[in-house]
Amino acid sequence: MSWKKISLVFLLLIILVYTCFPFYWAIVSALKKAGTGTFIVEYWPSEPVLKNFIYVLNRPAFGSTFFNSFLVSTLTVLFCLLIALTASYALGRIQFKGRTVLLLGILGTSMFPQVAILSGMFELVRSLGVYNTYQGLIMSYVVFSLPFTVWILTAFIRDLPIEIEEAAMVDGANSYVILFKVFLPLMWPAMVTTGILAFIGAWNEFLFALTLTISPEVTTLPVFMASFRGESEFEIPWPNIMAASVLVTIPVLIVVLIFQNRIVKGLTAGAVKG
Amino acid sequence: MAKIQRTKLSKERIRSAWIFLTPMFICLSVVAIYPLITTINYSFTDARLGDLYNYNYVGWFHYETLFFYDEWWWVSVKNTFIFSFFSVFFETIIGVTFALILNNNMPARGIVRAAILIPWAIPTIVNAKMFQWMFNQQFGVFNEILLDLSIISEPIAFLAYPDSSMAAAIIVDVWKTTPFITLLTLAALQMIPTDIYESTRIDGVSSWKVFWNITLPLIKPTLVIAIIFRTLDALRVFDLLYVLTTNSRETASMSVYARQWLVDFMEVGQGSAASTLLFAFLTIATILYLIITKTSFDRQGVY
């Protein structure tokens, strides 16, 4: 091996350590037997035990918030994809006045701070009687998921080959036929990619869940994580908390590792081409 | 004849475009525009969280308080800017460096590219908890490493002081967002045709010069967009500071400050005024961003 190759491998190792060490450390800490009182820093767990994971899995709030997160994120994504499908076809394929401004407005909306509408959202949720319910939570998640979904889906739709559409137009097909008969079958990959990205965004959301829900029957995993105190009242049981951290992250990691190529494509489609 | 048919067709298309956009408009009006207007309205009232429907208008009172009487507001403004500037600065440098390394052909590149997504995918709350533990004074791995390397002689309570807490928060954010910069830069790097580099290799130009004079100008458009995206994202930071530094006033960002007034102190008026100021500030920043990127939009045109 040449020097160049050796130094490159070394640099790759540095990147690996940088990206993986914190999560690795969470796993190692979660496998520890003792509480923090007698914690010893070890880079490899000498006597790994699963009791911290079992403890977290036995918390009723863990199971219920896990389910809530999954349900709320899934419903948010499905709803947003449905609305975004027609919107991004219009934005990506039809030339009309004000389209650029509209696209920029959508991009702007997706980047607005959630806190800017927090009190108004609280009032809306209260007025509709959906405070501390799934509906209220999903409603607030649409604020950031919908513009994001429209934006990414539009970027994808612009890349689809134009010839198919032209052929359909020559045959006299109207926009509805083109969208639902010609485009929809071609759009599944883009919808899956966009859906995954939007799902991760909703899964990780914290501010709205913290403010608009109160009970573990409704609230989400990040809120559970933020208030999780573990088994002791007096000291912070870090091995428990790390076990919870690992359990919360694993579903997202599995999704990310399975769909990594799509995710990279989706993330870059939104920015590199925009 | 054909021309008439074409305009008729395009008119039909334009009409359907607006129909296609209607569901999105309705949704965003309800969940975004209505709450935004309500928030701005609240910022001129003395509304309290317990009763959102009975309130009096107090004019610009809350804005005056923010500007002239509440030093914590200015602390949060300062924190937000320090956090955003240093976070974006370091993640750009590290992110681009990683992209340059990963752009080389070598075995195991796929594994590293997958690994780079890990920090990005981990929920911010979990990130905050993981690093809180690593920064722990007694049992934290950072203290252990620094002690082993004899860089420090006694463990440091990183999260006990505002300045070191802020530095810790920046480190956590840099770790989480580096992948975003890396992936975007990598995508830009891979679009550069390789024959551009071949002539420089023959001429024996140093690799630093190649990077500075050839690579950087070519990835600049992407990098600018990535940096602006990240800056806007950093300016609204909430989760990380709320959990890592336990909702403390000393390290609060503008978002944390606004929520403290809204929820913790139940003063909806004051909180809404802070929200509105953050919104106004980010609107200006976003419009500036849009002006910068608009040219690339027009160039992109659909067909």
Coordinates of N, CA and C in Angstrom, one line a residue, chain A residues 78-211:
Chain A
L78 N -48.4 10.5 6.0 CA -49.3 10.1 5.0 C -50.2 11.3 4.5
F79 N -50.7 12.1 5.5 CA -51.5 13.2 5.2 C -50.7 14.2 4.3
C80 N -49.5 14.5 4.7 CA -48.7 15.5 4.0 C -48.4 15.0 2.6
L81 N -48.1 13.7 2.4 CA -47.8 13.2 1.1 C -49.0 13.3 0.2
L82 N -50.2 13.1 0.7 CA -51.4 13.2 0.0 C -51.6 14.6 -0.6
I83 N -51.5 15.6 0.3 CA -51.7 17.0 0.0 C -50.6 17.4 -1.0
A84 N -49.3 16.9 -0.7 CA -48.2 17.4 -1.4 C -48.1 16.9 -2.8
L85 N -48.8 15.7 -3.1 CA -48.7 15.1 -4.4 C -49.2 16.0 -5.5
T86 N -50.4 16.5 -5.3 CA -50.9 17.4 -6.4 C -50.2 18.7 -6.4
A87 N -49.9 19.2 -5.2 CA -49.2 20.5 -5.1 C -47.9 20.5 -5.8
S88 N -47.1 19.5 -5.6 CA -45.8 19.5 -6.2 C -45.8 19.1 -7.7
Y89 N -46.9 18.5 -8.1 CA -47.0 18.3 -9.6 C -47.2 19.7 -10.2
A90 N -48.1 20.4 -9.6 CA -48.4 21.8 -10.1 C -47.1 22.6 -10.1
L91 N -46.4 22.6 -9.0 CA -45.2 23.4 -8.9 C -44.0 22.9 -9.7
G92 N -44.0 21.6 -9.9 CA -42.8 21.1 -10.7 C -43.0 21.0 -12.2
R93 N -44.3 20.9 -12.6 CA -44.5 20.6 -14.0 C -45.3 21.6 -14.8
I94 N -46.0 22.5 -14.1 CA -46.9 23.4 -14.8 C -46.3 24.8 -14.7
Q95 N -46.1 25.5 -15.8 CA -45.6 26.9 -15.8 C -46.8 27.8 -15.6
F96 N -46.8 28.6 -14.5 CA -47.8 29.6 -14.3 C -47.2 30.7 -13.6
K97 N -47.9 31.9 -13.6 CA -47.4 33.1 -13.0 C -47.3 32.9 -11.5
G98 N -46.3 33.4 -10.9 CA -46.2 33.4 -9.5 C -45.6 32.1 -8.9
R99 N -45.2 31.2 -9.8 CA -44.8 29.9 -9.3 C -43.5 30.0 -8.5
T100 N -42.5 30.8 -9.0 CA -41.3 30.9 -8.3 C -41.5 31.5 -7.0
V101 N -42.3 32.5 -6.9 CA -42.6 33.2 -5.6 C -43.2 32.2 -4.6
L102 N -44.1 31.4 -5.2 CA -44.8 30.4 -4.4 C -43.8 29.4 -3.8
L103 N -42.9 28.9 -4.7 CA -41.9 27.9 -4.3 C -41.0 28.5 -3.2
L104 N -40.6 29.8 -3.4 CA -39.8 30.4 -2.4 C -40.5 30.6 -1.0
G105 N -41.8 30.9 -1.2 CA -42.6 31.0 0.1 C -42.7 29.7 0.8
I106 N -42.8 28.6 0.1 CA -42.9 27.3 0.7 C -41.6 26.9 1.4
L107 N -40.5 27.2 0.7 CA -39.2 27.0 1.3 C -39.0 27.8 2.6
G108 N -39.5 29.1 2.5 CA -39.4 30.0 3.6 C -40.2 29.4 4.8
T109 N -41.5 28.9 4.5 CA -42.3 28.4 5.6 C -41.7 27.2 6.2
S110 N -41.0 26.4 5.4 CA -40.4 25.2 6.0 C -39.2 25.5 6.9
M111 N -38.7 26.8 6.8 CA -37.6 27.1 7.6 C -37.9 28.1 8.8
F112 N -39.2 28.3 8.9 CA -39.6 29.2 10.0 C -39.5 28.6 11.4
P113 N -39.2 29.3 12.4 CA -39.1 28.8 13.7 C -40.4 28.4 14.2
Q114 N -40.5 27.1 14.8 CA -41.8 26.7 15.3 C -42.3 27.6 16.4
V115 N -41.4 28.1 17.2 CA -41.8 28.9 18.3 C -42.5 30.2 17.9
A116 N -42.3 30.6 16.6 CA -43.0 31.8 16.1 C -44.5 31.7 16.1
I117 N -45.0 30.5 16.1 CA -46.5 30.3 16.1 C -46.9 29.5 17.3
L118 N -46.1 29.4 18.3 CA -46.4 28.5 19.4 C -47.6 29.0 20.2
S119 N -47.8 30.3 20.5 CA -48.9 30.7 21.3 C -50.2 30.6 20.4
G120 N -50.1 31.0 19.2 CA -51.2 30.9 18.3 C -51.7 29.4 18.1
M121 N -50.7 28.5 18.0 CA -51.0 27.1 17.8 C -51.7 26.6 19.1
F122 N -51.2 27.0 20.2 CA -51.8 26.6 21.5 C -53.2 27.1 21.6
E123 N -53.5 28.3 21.1 CA -54.9 28.8 21.1 C -55.7 28.0 20.2
L124 N -55.2 27.8 19.0 CA -56.0 27.0 18.0 C -56.4 25.6 18.5
V125 N -55.4 25.0 19.1 CA -55.6 23.6 19.6 C -56.6 23.6 20.7
R126 N -56.5 24.6 21.6 CA -57.5 24.8 22.7 C -58.9 25.0 22.1
S127 N -59.0 26.0 21.2 CA -60.3 26.3 20.6 C -60.9 25.1 20.0
L128 N -60.2 24.3 19.3 CA -60.7 23.2 18.6 C -60.9 22.0 19.5
G129 N -60.5 22.2 20.8 CA -60.7 21.1 21.8 C -59.8 19.9 21.5
V130 N -58.7 20.1 20.9 CA -57.8 19.0 20.6 C -56.5 19.1 21.4
Y131 N -56.4 19.9 22.5 CA -55.3 19.9 23.3 C -55.1 18.5 23.9
N132 N -53.8 18.1 23.9 CA -53.5 16.8 24.5 C -54.2 15.6 23.8
T133 N -54.3 15.7 22.4 CA -54.8 14.6 21.6 C -53.9 14.4 20.4
Y134 N -54.0 13.2 19.8 CA -53.3 13.0 18.6 C -53.6 14.0 17.5
Q135 N -54.9 14.3 17.4 CA -55.2 15.3 16.3 C -54.5 16.6 16.4
G136 N -54.4 17.1 17.7 CA -53.8 18.4 17.9 C -52.3 18.3 17.5
L137 N -51.7 17.2 17.9 CA -50.3 17.0 17.6 C -50.0 16.9 16.1
I138 N -50.8 16.1 15.4 CA -50.6 15.9 14.0 C -50.8 17.3 13.3
M139 N -51.8 18.0 13.7 CA -52.1 19.3 13.2 C -50.8 20.2 13.2
S140 N -50.2 20.2 14.4 CA -49.0 21.1 14.6 C -47.8 20.5 13.8
Y141 N -47.8 19.2 13.6 CA -46.7 18.6 12.8 C -46.8 19.0 11.3
V142 N -48.0 19.2 10.9 CA -48.2 19.5 9.4 C -47.5 20.8 9.1
V143 N -47.4 21.7 10.1 CA -46.8 23.0 9.8 C -45.4 22.9 9.2
F144 N -44.6 22.0 9.8 CA -43.3 21.9 9.2 C -43.1 20.8 8.2
S145 N -44.0 19.7 8.4 CA -43.8 18.6 7.4 C -44.4 18.9 6.0
L146 N -45.5 19.6 6.0 CA -46.1 19.8 4.6 C -45.2 20.7 3.7
P147 N -44.7 21.8 4.1 CA -43.8 22.6 3.2 C -42.6 21.8 2.8
F148 N -42.0 21.0 3.8 CA -40.8 20.2 3.5 C -41.2 19.2 2.5
T149 N -42.3 18.5 2.7 CA -42.7 17.4 1.7 C -42.9 18.0 0.3
V150 N -43.6 19.1 0.2 CA -43.9 19.7 -1.1 C -42.5 20.1 -1.7
W151 N -41.6 20.7 -0.9 CA -40.4 21.1 -1.5 C -39.5 20.0 -2.1
I152 N -39.4 18.9 -1.3 CA -38.5 17.8 -1.8 C -39.2 17.1 -2.9
L153 N -40.5 16.9 -2.8 CA -41.2 16.2 -3.9 C -41.2 17.0 -5.2
T154 N -41.3 18.3 -5.1 CA -41.2 19.2 -6.3 C -39.8 19.0 -6.9
A155 N -38.7 18.9 -6.1 CA -37.4 18.8 -6.6 C -37.3 17.4 -7.4
F156 N -37.9 16.4 -6.9 CA -37.9 15.1 -7.6 C -38.7 15.1 -8.9
I157 N -39.9 15.7 -8.8 CA -40.8 15.7 -9.9 C -40.2 16.4 -11.1
R158 N -39.4 17.4 -10.8 CA -38.8 18.2 -11.9 C -37.8 17.3 -12.7
D159 N -37.3 16.3 -12.0 CA -36.3 15.5 -12.7 C -36.8 14.3 -13.5
L160 N -38.1 14.1 -13.4 CA -38.7 13.0 -14.2 C -38.7 13.3 -15.6
P161 N -38.5 12.3 -16.5 CA -38.4 12.6 -17.9 C -39.6 13.3 -18.5
I162 N -39.4 14.3 -19.3 CA -40.5 15.1 -19.8 C -41.2 14.4 -21.0
E163 N -40.5 13.5 -21.7 CA -41.1 12.9 -22.9 C -42.4 12.2 -22.7
I164 N -42.5 11.5 -21.5 CA -43.7 10.7 -21.2 C -44.9 11.7 -21.2
E165 N -44.7 12.8 -20.5 CA -45.8 13.8 -20.3 C -46.2 14.4 -21.7
E166 N -45.2 14.7 -22.5 CA -45.5 15.3 -23.8 C -46.3 14.3 -24.6
A167 N -45.9 13.1 -24.6 CA -46.7 12.1 -25.3 C -48.1 12.0 -24.9
A168 N -48.3 12.1 -23.6 CA -49.7 12.1 -23.0 C -50.4 13.3 -23.4
M169 N -49.7 14.5 -23.4 CA -50.4 15.7 -23.8 C -50.8 15.7 -25.3
V170 N -49.9 15.1 -26.1 CA -50.3 15.0 -27.6 C -51.5 14.1 -27.7
D171 N -51.6 13.1 -26.9 CA -52.8 12.3 -26.9 C -54.0 13.0 -26.4
G172 N -53.9 14.2 -25.9 CA -55.0 15.0 -25.4 C -55.4 14.7 -24.0
A173 N -54.5 14.1 -23.2 CA -54.8 13.9 -21.8 C -54.7 15.2 -21.0
N174 N -55.7 15.4 -20.1 CA -55.7 16.6 -19.3 C -54.8 16.4 -18.1
S175 N -54.6 17.4 -17.3 CA -53.6 17.4 -16.2 C -54.0 16.3 -15.1
Y176 N -55.2 16.0 -14.9 CA -55.6 15.0 -13.9 C -55.2 13.6 -14.4
V177 N -55.5 13.4 -15.7 CA -55.1 12.1 -16.2 C -53.5 11.9 -16.2
I178 N -52.8 13.0 -16.6 CA -51.4 12.9 -16.6 C -50.9 12.7 -15.2
L179 N -51.4 13.4 -14.2 CA -50.9 13.2 -12.8 C -51.2 11.8 -12.3
F180 N -52.4 11.4 -12.4 CA -52.8 10.1 -11.7 C -52.5 8.9 -12.5
K181 N -52.6 9.0 -13.8 CA -52.3 7.8 -14.6 C -50.9 7.7 -15.1
V182 N -50.3 8.8 -15.4 CA -48.9 8.8 -16.0 C -47.8 9.0 -14.9
F183 N -48.0 10.0 -14.0 CA -47.0 10.3 -13.1 C -47.0 9.5 -11.8
L184 N -48.2 9.2 -11.3 CA -48.2 8.5 -10.0 C -47.5 7.2 -10.0
P185 N -47.6 6.4 -11.0 CA -46.8 5.2 -11.0 C -45.3 5.4 -11.0
L186 N -44.9 6.5 -11.6 CA -43.4 6.8 -11.6 C -42.9 7.5 -10.3
M187 N -43.9 7.9 -9.5 CA -43.5 8.7 -8.3 C -43.3 8.0 -7.1
W188 N -43.5 6.7 -7.1 CA -43.4 6.0 -5.8 C -42.1 6.1 -5.1
P189 N -41.0 5.9 -5.9 CA -39.7 6.0 -5.2 C -39.5 7.4 -4.6
A190 N -39.9 8.5 -5.3 CA -39.7 9.8 -4.7 C -40.6 10.0 -3.5
M191 N -41.8 9.4 -3.5 CA -42.7 9.5 -2.4 C -42.1 8.8 -1.2
V192 N -41.6 7.6 -1.4 CA -41.0 6.8 -0.3 C -39.8 7.6 0.3
T193 N -39.0 8.1 -0.5 CA -37.8 8.9 0.0 C -38.3 10.1 0.8
T194 N -39.2 10.9 0.2 CA -39.7 12.1 0.9 C -40.4 11.7 2.2
G195 N -41.1 10.6 2.2 CA -41.8 10.1 3.3 C -40.9 9.8 4.5
I196 N -39.8 9.1 4.1 CA -38.8 8.7 5.1 C -38.2 10.0 5.8
L197 N -37.8 10.9 5.0 CA -37.2 12.2 5.6 C -38.2 12.9 6.4
A198 N -39.5 13.0 6.0 CA -40.5 13.7 6.8 C -40.8 12.9 8.0
F199 N -40.8 11.6 8.0 CA -41.0 10.7 9.1 C -39.9 11.0 10.2
I200 N -38.7 11.0 9.8 CA -37.6 11.3 10.7 C -37.8 12.6 11.4
G201 N -38.2 13.6 10.6 CA -38.4 15.0 11.1 C -39.5 15.0 12.2
A202 N -40.6 14.2 11.9 CA -41.7 14.2 12.9 C -41.3 13.4 14.1
W203 N -40.6 12.3 13.9 CA -40.2 11.4 15.0 C -39.3 12.1 16.0
N204 N -38.5 13.1 15.5 CA -37.6 13.8 16.3 C -38.1 15.1 16.9
E205 N -39.4 15.5 16.5 CA -39.9 16.8 17.0 C -40.1 16.8 18.5
F206 N -39.8 18.0 19.0 CA -39.9 18.1 20.5 C -40.8 19.2 21.0
L207 N -40.6 20.4 20.4 CA -41.2 21.6 21.0 C -42.8 21.5 21.0
F208 N -43.4 21.1 19.9 CA -44.8 21.0 19.9 C -45.3 19.9 20.8
A209 N -44.7 18.8 20.8 CA -45.1 17.7 21.7 C -45.0 18.1 23.1
L210 N -43.9 18.8 23.5 CA -43.7 19.3 24.8 C -44.8 20.2 25.3
T211 N -45.3 21.1 24.4 CA -46.2 22.2 24.7 C -47.6 21.8 24.5

